[in-house]
Coordinates of C-alpha atoms in Angstrom, one line a residue:
M1 CA 19.9 0.8 -12.0
T2 CA 18.7 -2.8 -12.2
W3 CA 17.8 -5.0 -9.3
E4 CA 17.1 -8.6 -10.1
G5 CA 16.6 -11.5 -7.8
R6 CA 14.3 -14.2 -6.5
G7 CA 13.5 -15.5 -3.0
L8 CA 13.7 -13.4 0.2
V9 CA 15.9 -10.4 0.4
F10 CA 16.5 -8.2 3.4
A11 CA 18.3 -4.9 2.9
G12 CA 19.1 -2.1 5.3
R13 CA 19.6 1.5 4.3
S14 CA 21.8 1.5 1.2
P15 CA 25.2 3.2 1.5
Q16 CA 24.4 4.8 -1.8
R17 CA 21.6 7.3 -1.7
A18 CA 19.8 5.9 -4.8
P19 CA 16.5 4.3 -3.8
Q20 CA 16.2 0.6 -4.7
K21 CA 12.8 -0.6 -5.8
L22 CA 11.7 -3.6 -7.7
A23 CA 8.7 -3.4 -10.0
G24 CA 7.0 -6.7 -10.2
R25 CA 4.5 -9.2 -8.8
G26 CA 4.6 -10.0 -5.1
A27 CA 4.8 -8.1 -1.9
L28 CA 7.2 -5.2 -1.1
I29 CA 7.8 -3.9 2.4
S30 CA 10.3 -1.1 2.1
G31 CA 11.8 1.3 4.5
R32 CA 13.9 4.4 4.3
G33 CA 15.4 5.8 7.5
A34 CA 12.9 5.5 10.3
G35 CA 9.9 4.5 8.3
A36 CA 8.7 1.8 6.0
R37 CA 6.0 1.3 3.4
L38 CA 3.9 -1.8 2.8
W39 CA 2.9 -2.7 -0.8
A40 CA 1.4 -5.9 -2.2
G41 CA -0.3 -6.7 -5.4
A42 CA -0.2 -8.2 -8.9
A43 CA -0.2 -5.2 -11.0
G44 CA -0.7 -5.4 -14.7
P45 CA -1.3 -3.1 -17.7
G46 CA -4.5 -1.2 -17.9
P47 CA -6.0 2.1 -19.1
G48 CA -5.9 5.2 -17.1
L49 CA -3.7 6.5 -14.4
C50 CA -3.2 4.6 -11.2
V51 CA -1.7 6.4 -8.2
A52 CA -0.3 4.8 -5.1
A53 CA 1.2 6.4 -2.0
P54 CA 2.9 5.2 1.2
P55 CA 0.7 4.2 4.2
P56 CA 0.5 6.6 7.1
S57 CA 3.1 6.8 9.9
E58 CA 1.2 4.4 12.2
R59 CA 2.0 1.6 9.7
R60 CA 5.8 2.2 9.9
A61 CA 8.5 0.1 11.4
P62 CA 12.3 0.5 11.8
G63 CA 14.0 0.8 8.4
F64 CA 14.0 -2.4 6.5
R65 CA 13.1 -3.7 3.0
V66 CA 11.7 -7.1 2.2
L67 CA 11.1 -8.5 -1.3
L68 CA 9.1 -11.6 -1.8
A69 CA 9.0 -13.2 -5.3
M70 CA 6.0 -15.4 -5.0
P71 CA 2.5 -15.9 -6.6
A72 CA 0.3 -12.9 -6.3
R73 CA -2.3 -14.6 -4.2
A74 CA 0.2 -15.7 -1.5
A75 CA 1.8 -12.3 -1.6
L76 CA -1.5 -10.6 -1.0
Q77 CA -2.3 -12.9 1.9
L78 CA 1.1 -12.3 3.5
A79 CA 0.9 -8.6 3.0
L80 CA -2.5 -8.4 4.7
W81 CA -1.3 -10.5 7.6
L82 CA 1.8 -8.3 8.0
H83 CA -0.3 -5.2 7.7
V84 CA -2.5 -6.3 10.6
A85 CA 0.5 -7.5 12.6
L86 CA 2.3 -4.3 12.2
A87 CA -0.7 -2.2 13.2
E88 CA -1.3 -4.3 16.3
S89 CA 2.2 -4.9 17.6
L90 CA 4.6 -2.1 16.7
P91 CA 4.8 1.1 18.7
R92 CA 3.5 4.1 16.9
K93 CA 5.9 6.9 16.3
G94 CA 5.0 10.3 17.6
L95 CA 1.8 11.7 19.2
Q96 CA -1.6 10.3 18.4
P97 CA -4.0 12.7 16.7
F98 CA -5.5 15.1 19.2
I99 CA -9.2 14.7 19.4
P100 CA -11.1 17.0 21.8
D101 CA -14.2 16.0 23.9
S102 CA -16.7 15.8 21.1
E103 CA -20.3 14.6 20.7
G104 CA -22.2 13.1 17.8
D105 CA -23.7 9.9 16.3
L106 CA -21.4 8.4 13.6
L107 CA -22.9 5.7 11.4
F108 CA -20.9 3.6 8.9
L109 CA -22.6 2.1 5.8
L110 CA -20.4 -0.9 5.1
D111 CA -20.6 -2.7 1.8
S112 CA -20.8 -6.3 2.8
S113 CA -22.1 -7.7 -0.5
G114 CA -20.6 -10.2 -2.8
S115 CA -19.3 -7.4 -5.1
V116 CA -16.5 -6.8 -2.5
S117 CA -13.6 -9.2 -2.1
Y118 CA -12.5 -10.4 1.3
Y119 CA -9.3 -8.4 1.0
E120 CA -11.2 -5.2 0.2
F121 CA -13.6 -5.8 3.1
S122 CA -10.7 -6.3 5.5
R123 CA -9.0 -3.1 4.3
V124 CA -12.2 -1.1 4.8
K125 CA -12.5 -2.4 8.3
E126 CA -8.9 -1.4 9.1
F127 CA -9.7 2.0 7.7
I128 CA -12.7 2.5 9.9
R129 CA -10.7 1.3 13.0
G130 CA -8.0 3.8 12.2
L131 CA -10.5 6.6 11.6
L132 CA -12.2 6.0 15.0
R133 CA -9.1 5.2 17.1
P134 CA -8.6 8.7 18.6
F135 CA -12.2 9.3 19.5
T136 CA -13.7 9.1 23.0
F137 CA -16.9 7.0 23.2
G138 CA -19.7 7.3 25.6
P139 CA -23.2 8.6 26.2
S140 CA -22.0 12.2 26.4
D141 CA -19.3 11.8 23.7
V142 CA -19.2 10.1 20.3
Q143 CA -21.3 7.0 19.6
T144 CA -20.9 4.8 16.5
S145 CA -22.7 2.0 14.7
I146 CA -22.5 -0.1 11.5
I147 CA -25.1 -1.1 9.0
H148 CA -24.3 -3.8 6.4
I149 CA -25.2 -3.3 2.8
S150 CA -26.4 -6.7 1.5
T151 CA -29.5 -8.3 0.2
V152 CA -31.2 -7.3 3.4
P153 CA -29.7 -4.5 5.5
T154 CA -28.4 -5.7 8.8
I155 CA -27.3 -4.0 12.0
E156 CA -23.9 -5.0 13.2
F157 CA -24.3 -3.2 16.5
P158 CA -26.4 -0.2 17.7
F159 CA -25.0 3.2 18.8
D160 CA -25.1 2.6 22.6
R161 CA -23.7 -0.9 22.7
Y162 CA -19.9 -0.2 22.8
L163 CA -18.9 2.9 24.9
S164 CA -15.1 2.5 25.0
T165 CA -12.4 2.7 22.4
G166 CA -11.3 -0.9 23.0
A167 CA -14.8 -2.3 22.8
V168 CA -15.4 -0.4 19.5
Q169 CA -12.1 -1.6 18.0
Q170 CA -12.8 -5.2 18.9
A171 CA -16.4 -5.1 17.6
I172 CA -15.1 -3.8 14.2
R173 CA -12.4 -6.4 14.1
D174 CA -15.0 -9.1 14.7
T175 CA -17.3 -7.9 12.0
Q176 CA -17.9 -10.5 9.3
Q177 CA -18.8 -10.1 5.6
L178 CA -22.4 -11.1 4.8
M179 CA -22.2 -11.3 0.9
G180 CA -25.4 -11.1 -1.0
D181 CA -26.7 -8.2 -3.3
T182 CA -25.6 -4.6 -3.1
N183 CA -28.9 -3.1 -2.1
T184 CA -27.6 0.3 -0.9
G185 CA -31.0 2.0 -1.3
K186 CA -32.6 -0.5 1.1
A187 CA -29.8 0.1 3.6
L188 CA -30.3 3.9 3.4
S189 CA -34.1 3.5 3.9
F190 CA -33.4 1.2 6.8
A191 CA -31.1 3.8 8.4
K192 CA -33.8 6.5 8.0
E193 CA -36.8 4.6 9.2
K194 CA -35.3 2.4 12.0
F195 CA -31.8 3.4 13.0
F196 CA -31.9 7.1 13.9
T197 CA -34.2 6.3 16.8
D198 CA -34.0 6.0 20.6
E199 CA -34.4 2.3 20.5
A200 CA -31.2 2.1 18.4
G201 CA -29.3 4.2 20.9
A202 CA -29.3 7.4 18.7
R203 CA -29.6 10.8 20.4
A204 CA -31.9 13.5 19.2
D205 CA -29.8 16.5 20.2
V206 CA -26.4 15.7 18.7
P207 CA -25.0 16.0 15.2
K208 CA -25.5 12.9 13.0
V209 CA -22.9 11.7 10.4
L210 CA -23.2 9.0 7.8
V211 CA -19.9 7.6 6.3
W212 CA -20.6 5.4 3.2
V213 CA -17.7 3.4 1.9
T214 CA -18.6 2.0 -1.6
D215 CA -17.0 0.3 -4.6
G216 CA -19.2 2.4 -6.8
F217 CA -21.9 -0.2 -7.5
S218 CA -25.5 -0.5 -6.3
T219 CA -28.3 -2.6 -7.5
D220 CA -31.1 -0.2 -6.5
D221 CA -31.7 3.5 -6.4
I222 CA -30.0 5.6 -3.7
S223 CA -31.0 9.2 -4.6
Q224 CA -34.4 9.3 -2.8
P225 CA -33.4 7.6 0.5
M226 CA -30.2 9.6 0.6
Q227 CA -32.0 12.9 0.1
L228 CA -34.5 11.9 2.9
L229 CA -31.5 11.3 5.3
K230 CA -30.0 14.7 4.4
D231 CA -33.4 16.3 5.0
M232 CA -33.1 14.9 8.6
E233 CA -29.9 17.0 8.9
V234 CA -27.6 14.0 8.5
T235 CA -24.1 15.0 7.1
V236 CA -23.1 12.4 4.4
F237 CA -19.5 11.6 3.6
I238 CA -18.9 9.1 0.7
I239 CA -15.6 7.3 0.0
S240 CA -15.6 5.6 -3.4
T241 CA -13.0 2.8 -3.7
G242 CA -14.1 1.7 -7.2
R243 CA -15.3 3.4 -10.4
G244 CA -18.3 5.2 -9.1
N245 CA -20.3 7.7 -11.1
Y246 CA -19.1 11.1 -10.0
L247 CA -22.3 12.9 -10.8
E248 CA -24.4 10.4 -8.9
L249 CA -22.1 10.3 -5.9
S250 CA -21.6 14.1 -5.7
A251 CA -25.4 14.5 -5.7
A252 CA -25.6 11.9 -2.9
A253 CA -23.0 13.4 -0.7
S254 CA -23.5 16.5 1.4
Q255 CA -22.6 19.8 -0.2
P256 CA -20.1 20.9 -1.2
P257 CA -18.9 17.6 -2.7
E258 CA -15.2 18.6 -2.6
K259 CA -15.5 18.4 1.2
H260 CA -17.6 15.3 1.5
L261 CA -16.7 13.0 -1.5
Y262 CA -13.5 11.1 -1.8
F263 CA -12.2 8.8 -4.6
V264 CA -9.3 6.6 -3.5
D265 CA -8.0 3.1 -4.1
V266 CA -8.8 0.6 -1.3
D267 CA -5.1 0.2 -0.6
D268 CA -4.7 3.9 -0.2
L269 CA -7.5 4.5 2.3
P270 CA -5.1 5.4 5.1
I271 CA -4.1 8.5 3.1
I272 CA -7.4 10.2 3.6
T273 CA -7.8 9.1 7.3
K274 CA -6.7 12.4 8.8
E275 CA -8.5 14.6 6.3
L276 CA -11.7 12.7 6.7
R277 CA -11.4 12.7 10.5
D278 CA -10.8 16.5 10.5
A279 CA -13.8 17.0 8.2
I280 CA -16.0 14.9 10.6
I281 CA -15.1 16.8 13.7
V282 CA -14.8 20.3 12.2
T283 CA -16.8 23.1 13.8
S284 CA -18.4 25.5 11.3
Y285 CA -16.8 29.0 10.9
A286 CA -19.8 30.4 9.0
V287 CA -23.6 30.2 9.3
S288 CA -23.8 28.5 5.9
L289 CA -21.7 25.5 7.0
P290 CA -23.4 22.9 9.3
D291 CA -21.8 21.5 12.4
V292 CA -20.6 17.9 11.9
I293 CA -19.3 16.2 15.1
R294 CA -19.3 19.1 17.6
A295 CA -16.2 20.0 19.5
K296 CA -16.9 20.9 23.1
R297 CA -13.6 22.6 24.0
L298 CA -10.5 24.2 22.6
R299 CA -8.8 22.0 20.0
A300 CA -6.3 22.2 17.2
M301 CA -6.7 21.0 13.6
E302 CA -5.0 21.5 10.2
I303 CA -1.6 21.0 11.9
T304 CA 1.4 21.5 9.6
S305 CA 5.1 22.1 10.3
S306 CA 4.6 25.8 10.7
S307 CA 0.9 26.4 11.6
F308 CA -2.3 25.1 13.0
R309 CA -5.9 26.2 13.4
L310 CA -7.5 26.6 16.8
T311 CA -11.3 26.1 17.3
W312 CA -13.5 26.4 20.3
P313 CA -17.2 26.3 21.2
R314 CA -19.2 29.6 21.0
L315 CA -18.9 31.1 24.5
L316 CA -19.2 34.8 23.8
S317 CA -20.7 37.2 21.2
S318 CA -19.3 40.5 19.9
D319 CA -21.4 42.3 22.5
T320 CA -20.5 40.2 25.5
G321 CA -16.7 40.1 25.4
Y322 CA -13.6 39.0 23.5
Y323 CA -11.0 36.2 23.5
V324 CA -7.3 36.3 24.4
V325 CA -5.1 33.5 22.9
E326 CA -1.7 33.0 24.5
Y327 CA 0.8 30.4 23.0
A328 CA 4.4 29.6 23.6
P329 CA 6.8 26.6 23.1
T330 CA 6.7 24.4 26.2
D331 CA 10.5 24.4 26.4
D332 CA 10.8 28.2 26.1
P333 CA 7.9 30.1 27.8
R334 CA 9.7 33.4 27.3
R335 CA 8.7 33.2 23.6
K336 CA 5.1 33.6 24.5
L337 CA 2.9 35.4 21.9
V338 CA -0.6 37.0 22.5
K339 CA -3.4 37.5 20.1
Q340 CA -6.9 39.0 20.7
V341 CA -10.1 38.4 18.7
S342 CA -13.7 39.5 19.1
G343 CA -16.3 37.5 20.9
D344 CA -18.0 36.3 17.7
H345 CA -15.0 34.3 16.7
T346 CA -14.8 30.5 17.2
G347 CA -11.4 29.9 15.7
L348 CA -8.0 31.4 15.0
F349 CA -5.2 30.4 12.6
L350 CA -1.7 30.5 14.0
S351 CA 1.3 30.6 11.6
D352 CA 5.0 31.2 11.5
L353 CA 5.6 28.4 14.0
S354 CA 8.7 26.3 14.5
P355 CA 8.6 22.7 13.1
D356 CA 8.5 19.7 15.4
T357 CA 7.7 21.9 18.4
T358 CA 5.1 21.5 21.2
Y359 CA 3.2 24.6 22.0
E360 CA 1.2 25.4 25.1
V361 CA -2.0 27.2 24.1
V362 CA -4.4 29.1 26.5
L363 CA -7.8 30.5 25.4
I364 CA -9.0 33.2 27.9
P365 CA -12.7 34.2 27.4
E366 CA -12.9 37.8 28.7
S367 CA -16.7 38.1 29.4
N368 CA -18.3 41.3 30.6
E369 CA -21.2 39.3 32.0
H370 CA -19.7 36.4 34.0
Y371 CA -16.5 34.5 34.6
I372 CA -15.7 31.8 32.1
P373 CA -12.6 29.6 32.9
P374 CA -9.7 29.5 30.5
Q375 CA -9.2 26.4 28.3
T376 CA -5.8 25.0 27.5
T377 CA -4.3 22.5 25.1
R378 CA -0.9 21.3 23.8
V379 CA -0.2 21.1 20.1
T380 CA 2.9 19.7 18.4
T381 CA 3.7 20.9 14.9
L382 CA 4.8 18.4 12.3
E383 CA 8.4 17.8 11.2
E384 CA 9.5 20.0 8.3
E385 CA 7.5 19.1 5.2
I386 CA 9.2 16.3 3.2
S387 CA 8.9 16.3 -0.5
P388 CA 7.4 14.8 -2.6
T389 CA 3.8 14.8 -1.3
R390 CA 2.3 14.5 -4.8
V391 CA 3.4 12.7 -7.9
L392 CA 1.5 13.3 -11.2
I393 CA 1.8 11.4 -14.5
S394 CA 0.9 13.4 -17.7
E395 CA 1.6 13.7 -21.4
S396 CA 1.4 9.9 -21.8
K397 CA 2.4 8.6 -25.2
P398 CA 3.3 5.2 -26.6
H399 CA 7.0 5.6 -25.8
S400 CA 7.2 8.3 -23.1
F401 CA 5.3 10.2 -20.3
R402 CA 6.1 13.1 -18.0
V403 CA 6.6 12.7 -14.2
S404 CA 5.9 15.8 -12.0
W405 CA 6.1 16.2 -8.3
A406 CA 5.5 18.8 -5.6
P407 CA 6.5 20.6 -3.5
T408 CA 10.1 21.5 -4.3
P409 CA 11.7 23.0 -1.1
E410 CA 15.1 24.6 -1.3
S411 CA 16.4 22.0 1.2
V412 CA 16.3 19.3 -1.6
G413 CA 19.6 18.8 -3.4
S414 CA 18.3 16.5 -6.1
Y415 CA 15.6 14.1 -7.1
Q416 CA 15.9 10.5 -8.3
V417 CA 13.2 9.0 -10.6
L418 CA 13.2 5.2 -10.6
Y419 CA 10.9 3.5 -13.1
G420 CA 10.3 -0.1 -14.3
P421 CA 7.6 -2.1 -16.1
L422 CA 4.9 -4.0 -14.2
P423 CA 5.2 -6.9 -14.0
G424 CA 9.0 -7.1 -14.3
N425 CA 12.2 -7.3 -12.4
S426 CA 14.2 -4.4 -13.8
A427 CA 14.3 -0.6 -13.2
K428 CA 16.1 2.4 -14.5
L429 CA 17.2 5.6 -12.7
L430 CA 17.1 9.3 -13.7
E431 CA 18.9 12.0 -11.8
V432 CA 17.1 15.4 -11.7
D433 CA 18.3 18.7 -10.2
G434 CA 16.6 19.8 -7.0
A435 CA 15.3 23.0 -8.5
H436 CA 13.2 21.1 -11.1
N437 CA 9.8 19.6 -10.5
S438 CA 9.3 17.3 -13.5
T439 CA 11.1 15.2 -16.1
V440 CA 10.2 13.2 -19.2
V441 CA 10.8 9.5 -19.1
E442 CA 11.5 8.2 -22.6
N443 CA 12.3 5.0 -24.6
L444 CA 9.4 3.1 -23.0
A445 CA 7.3 0.2 -24.3
P446 CA 3.8 1.0 -25.6
N447 CA 0.7 -0.2 -23.8
T448 CA 2.7 -0.9 -20.6
T449 CA 2.1 -0.1 -16.9
Y450 CA 5.2 1.3 -15.1
L451 CA 5.9 1.8 -11.4
V452 CA 7.5 5.2 -11.0
T453 CA 9.2 6.2 -7.7
V454 CA 10.3 9.8 -7.1
A455 CA 12.8 10.2 -4.2
A456 CA 13.9 13.6 -2.8
I457 CA 17.5 13.6 -1.7
Y458 CA 17.9 16.4 0.9
K459 CA 21.0 18.3 1.5
S460 CA 20.9 17.1 5.1
G461 CA 21.1 13.5 3.9
K462 CA 17.4 12.7 4.5
E463 CA 15.4 10.9 1.8
K464 CA 11.7 10.6 1.1
A465 CA 10.1 8.7 -1.7
L466 CA 6.6 8.5 -3.2
S467 CA 5.4 6.1 -5.9
A468 CA 2.8 6.2 -8.7
K469 CA 1.7 3.9 -11.5
A470 CA 1.8 5.2 -15.1
C471 CA 0.5 3.6 -18.4
T472 CA 1.9 4.3 -21.8
Q473 CA -0.5 4.5 -24.7
E474 CA -1.0 1.9 -27.4
E475 CA 1.0 2.5 -30.6
S476 CA -1.6 3.3 -33.3
S477 CA -1.2 2.6 -37.0
K478 CA -3.0 3.6 -40.2
V479 CA -4.7 1.9 -43.1
R480 CA -2.7 1.6 -46.3
H481 CA -3.7 1.4 -50.0
L482 CA -7.4 2.2 -50.0
R483 CA -8.8 1.2 -53.4
F484 CA -12.1 0.7 -55.2
E485 CA -13.7 -1.7 -57.7
D486 CA -16.9 -1.2 -59.8
M487 CA -19.5 -3.8 -58.7
G488 CA -22.4 -2.7 -60.8
P489 CA -24.8 0.3 -60.9
N490 CA -24.4 2.6 -58.0
T491 CA -22.2 0.0 -56.1
L492 CA -18.5 0.0 -55.3
K493 CA -16.2 -2.4 -53.4
A494 CA -13.8 -0.6 -51.1
S495 CA -10.6 -2.6 -50.2
W496 CA -7.6 -1.8 -48.0
D497 CA -4.4 -3.4 -46.6
S498 CA -4.4 -4.3 -42.9
A499 CA -3.0 -1.9 -40.3
D500 CA -0.2 -2.9 -38.0
G501 CA -0.6 -3.9 -34.4
P502 CA -3.5 -5.5 -32.4
V503 CA -6.4 -4.2 -34.5
L504 CA -9.8 -4.8 -33.0
G505 CA -11.7 -4.0 -36.2
Y506 CA -12.2 -1.3 -38.8
R507 CA -14.8 1.5 -39.3
V508 CA -15.8 2.5 -42.8
R509 CA -17.6 5.8 -43.2
C510 CA -19.1 6.9 -46.5
R511 CA -20.2 10.5 -46.8
R512 CA -22.5 10.7 -49.9
Q513 CA -23.0 13.9 -51.9
T514 CA -26.6 13.0 -52.1
G515 CA -28.4 10.7 -49.6
P516 CA -27.5 9.8 -46.0
S517 CA -24.0 8.9 -44.8
S518 CA -23.3 5.4 -43.6
L519 CA -20.9 3.9 -41.0
L520 CA -19.9 0.2 -41.1
S521 CA -17.9 -1.7 -38.5
V522 CA -16.1 -4.9 -39.5
S523 CA -13.9 -7.5 -37.8
P524 CA -10.1 -7.3 -38.1
Q525 CA -10.1 -10.2 -40.6
I526 CA -12.2 -8.3 -43.1
H527 CA -10.5 -5.8 -45.4
S528 CA -13.3 -4.9 -47.9
V529 CA -16.9 -3.7 -47.9
L530 CA -19.6 -3.0 -50.5
L531 CA -20.8 0.6 -50.7
T532 CA -24.3 0.9 -52.3
D533 CA -26.7 3.7 -53.3
L534 CA -24.0 5.8 -54.7
A535 CA -25.8 8.1 -57.1
S536 CA -24.3 8.7 -60.6
G537 CA -22.6 12.0 -61.2
T538 CA -21.8 12.5 -57.4
A539 CA -18.6 12.8 -55.5
N540 CA -18.4 10.7 -52.3
K541 CA -15.9 10.6 -49.5
V542 CA -14.8 7.2 -48.1
C543 CA -12.7 6.8 -45.0
V544 CA -11.4 3.7 -43.3
K545 CA -10.0 3.8 -39.7
P546 CA -8.4 1.0 -37.7
M547 CA -9.7 0.6 -34.1
Y548 CA -7.4 -0.3 -31.1
R549 CA -8.2 -1.0 -27.5
N550 CA -7.5 2.4 -26.0
Q551 CA -7.9 4.7 -29.1
P552 CA -8.5 4.6 -32.8
G553 CA -5.7 4.6 -35.3
K554 CA -5.2 7.0 -38.2
G555 CA -7.8 6.8 -40.9
L556 CA -7.3 7.0 -44.7
C557 CA -9.8 8.9 -46.8
R558 CA -10.3 9.2 -50.6
M559 CA -12.8 10.9 -52.9
V560 CA -14.7 8.7 -55.3
H561 CA -16.6 10.2 -58.4
M562 CA -19.5 8.2 -59.8
Q563 CA -19.9 8.7 -63.6
H564 CA -23.3 9.2 -65.2
A565 CA -25.3 6.1 -65.9
T566 CA -24.7 6.5 -69.7
A567 CA -21.0 6.0 -69.3
T568 CA -19.4 2.6 -69.9
Q569 CA -17.6 2.6 -66.5
G570 CA -19.7 3.1 -63.4
Y571 CA -17.3 5.4 -61.5
K572 CA -14.2 7.4 -61.8
H573 CA -11.6 7.7 -59.1
R574 CA -10.2 11.2 -59.1
R575 CA -6.6 10.4 -59.8
R576 CA -5.2 13.7 -58.8
A577 CA -6.6 13.4 -55.4
R578 CA -4.2 12.0 -52.8
G579 CA -5.2 9.9 -49.8
T580 CA -5.6 12.0 -46.7
L581 CA -5.2 10.9 -43.0
D582 CA -8.3 11.5 -40.9

C-alpha cells in the first residue's frame, strides 16, 4: 500500500481494515476507533534501534487522522501545541487512576540546563504533571517540590507551598527553564544539605522519594552526593531520556535497578507514567523492600483485564487476628467471593476476574484484641488486553530485518505489518496470520531508517496498532587485488584496489614472524603503505580491511615470504597461497 500526498488530510476510519500510515517528516495525529495517537518529528537514519509507542489513553480523542506535510520545526511546534491542547481540553476516557490516601515527600530533580532543548523540557514538565495528577496533596498527604539542575541549583518551590492538585499542576506549568551548566552533583548536595529540612517544608516521619529525569549528561560527579541521599533513606528513581551510562545510573538509583531505573525516549515518557507511579506508591511485601510513598488504606494496583493486587496498611499480626476479603461485581452482588489470609499479610492478589468490570472490595480485619472497622474500595478491571503491546526489531541486515510482536491472543484474526523509509512518503503492507508473532521484511535499502507499524485485526473487527523504528545495516564491501612491491632491504610496498561504498578509511595489519606486529590506519584516498622491518627469511601476514560508519568490511589477507639477504630479490610472494577474507 502506498499513500502519497501533500497538504492537510483528514481521514476517518477507513472502510478497509488496513491501517494507513505515512512515514515521513512532519506531524502525524492518527486515530483508530475511539482513540488517537500523536506523533511529530523529523526522523532520519541513524545507528541502533529506536522504539516508539502510542501515548496513553488520556491523550486520546475521537477517531481521526491528520497529516501535515511541512518543515520539521513547524511540525514539532504544532504537535507540542496540540499535545497540550488535547491534554487540557478533551475529556479523558474511563476512570482516573485510583490513588489511596498516601503520605510522603516527593522531590523532582529537573534538568534545566542548556543541554536540554525547550521541547524536551516541556515534555518532561508534562510527564511530571501527569505523574502527579491523581495524588492528594496536603500536610497529612503527599507533598512535592522541584529543584532545578543548572549552574547553581535553584528551588522552584518548597514542599509545603502548594497543597492542592490544581495549585501543583499550575506551578509545574509555570516552571521556566534556567539554562546554564548541568551540575547534577551540586543539585544533589543541595538537596541533601538544605532541602530535606523543616524550613523547606519537608517532614521527618514520612517516606522520601527523589525522581531524577536526566538526558544522561552531567558536568560533575554524582556518585558521592547520591549515596549520601540514599544513606538518608531517600528512595531514588532515575529516568534517562538520553544515552546515559547504564553502570553509572544503575549504581546511582536505589536497588534493585530494574525497579528504579528507566530508559525511555522523551516522547515516550507517558508510557512509563503508570509503572513509575505504582512503583512510587507501592507498599513493601517483604522486610527487605523499603516503603516508598506509604499507602494509608486499602487500595488496588497492578490492575489488568483479569486481575489486580490489593494492598493495605499493617493492622494485625499473625498472633492478633486475620483478614477476610470479600469482592463481587457491583452489578451482580450474588457473585461475591470470599478469601481469608493471616494477620501478617498486607496484600492479596485476585485473579480470574472479568474484563471491564467494576468490583466492590471489602477488607474486614478480624482482630482478637479490639474492633477495627472494615475498609472498602472499588476497582475496575481493564478492557481485554489488546495486542500488540510490544514490537521488537531484530536480525537487522543491509536488505532485511525481522519484526516480532506480543502477545498473540486467539481473538486476533490476522496482523498487518506496514513499513516505509524515513523520511519518505511511501509504505508497503504485509499480511500475517493471527497465529504468528513475527515476520521478515525484505528487499530493503541499506543504511536506512524505517517506520514499522504492526496492527492486530481482531475477529470482532477491533484494531490496535503499535509502531517502532528500525535501521538496516550498511552494505559492507571487501578489498580487492592486494599486491606487493620490493622497495629495498626489509621493506615492501603493499597496494590494493579501493572497496565499494562509503569507505571511511583502511586498516593495514602486518603480523611479523619475528618482531612486533603493526597496525596502520589510512584515509580512503590512500591505497598503499610501506611495510618496514621485515626480517629476511621470514613469513609475514598482511591484511587490509575497509572501514565503514557502522561496521568494518571484509578484509583481504596474504602471506609474504622475505628471501635471505644474499638473494637477488628481496622477497618472494608465495604464489600458491590464495587471498583469504578476514
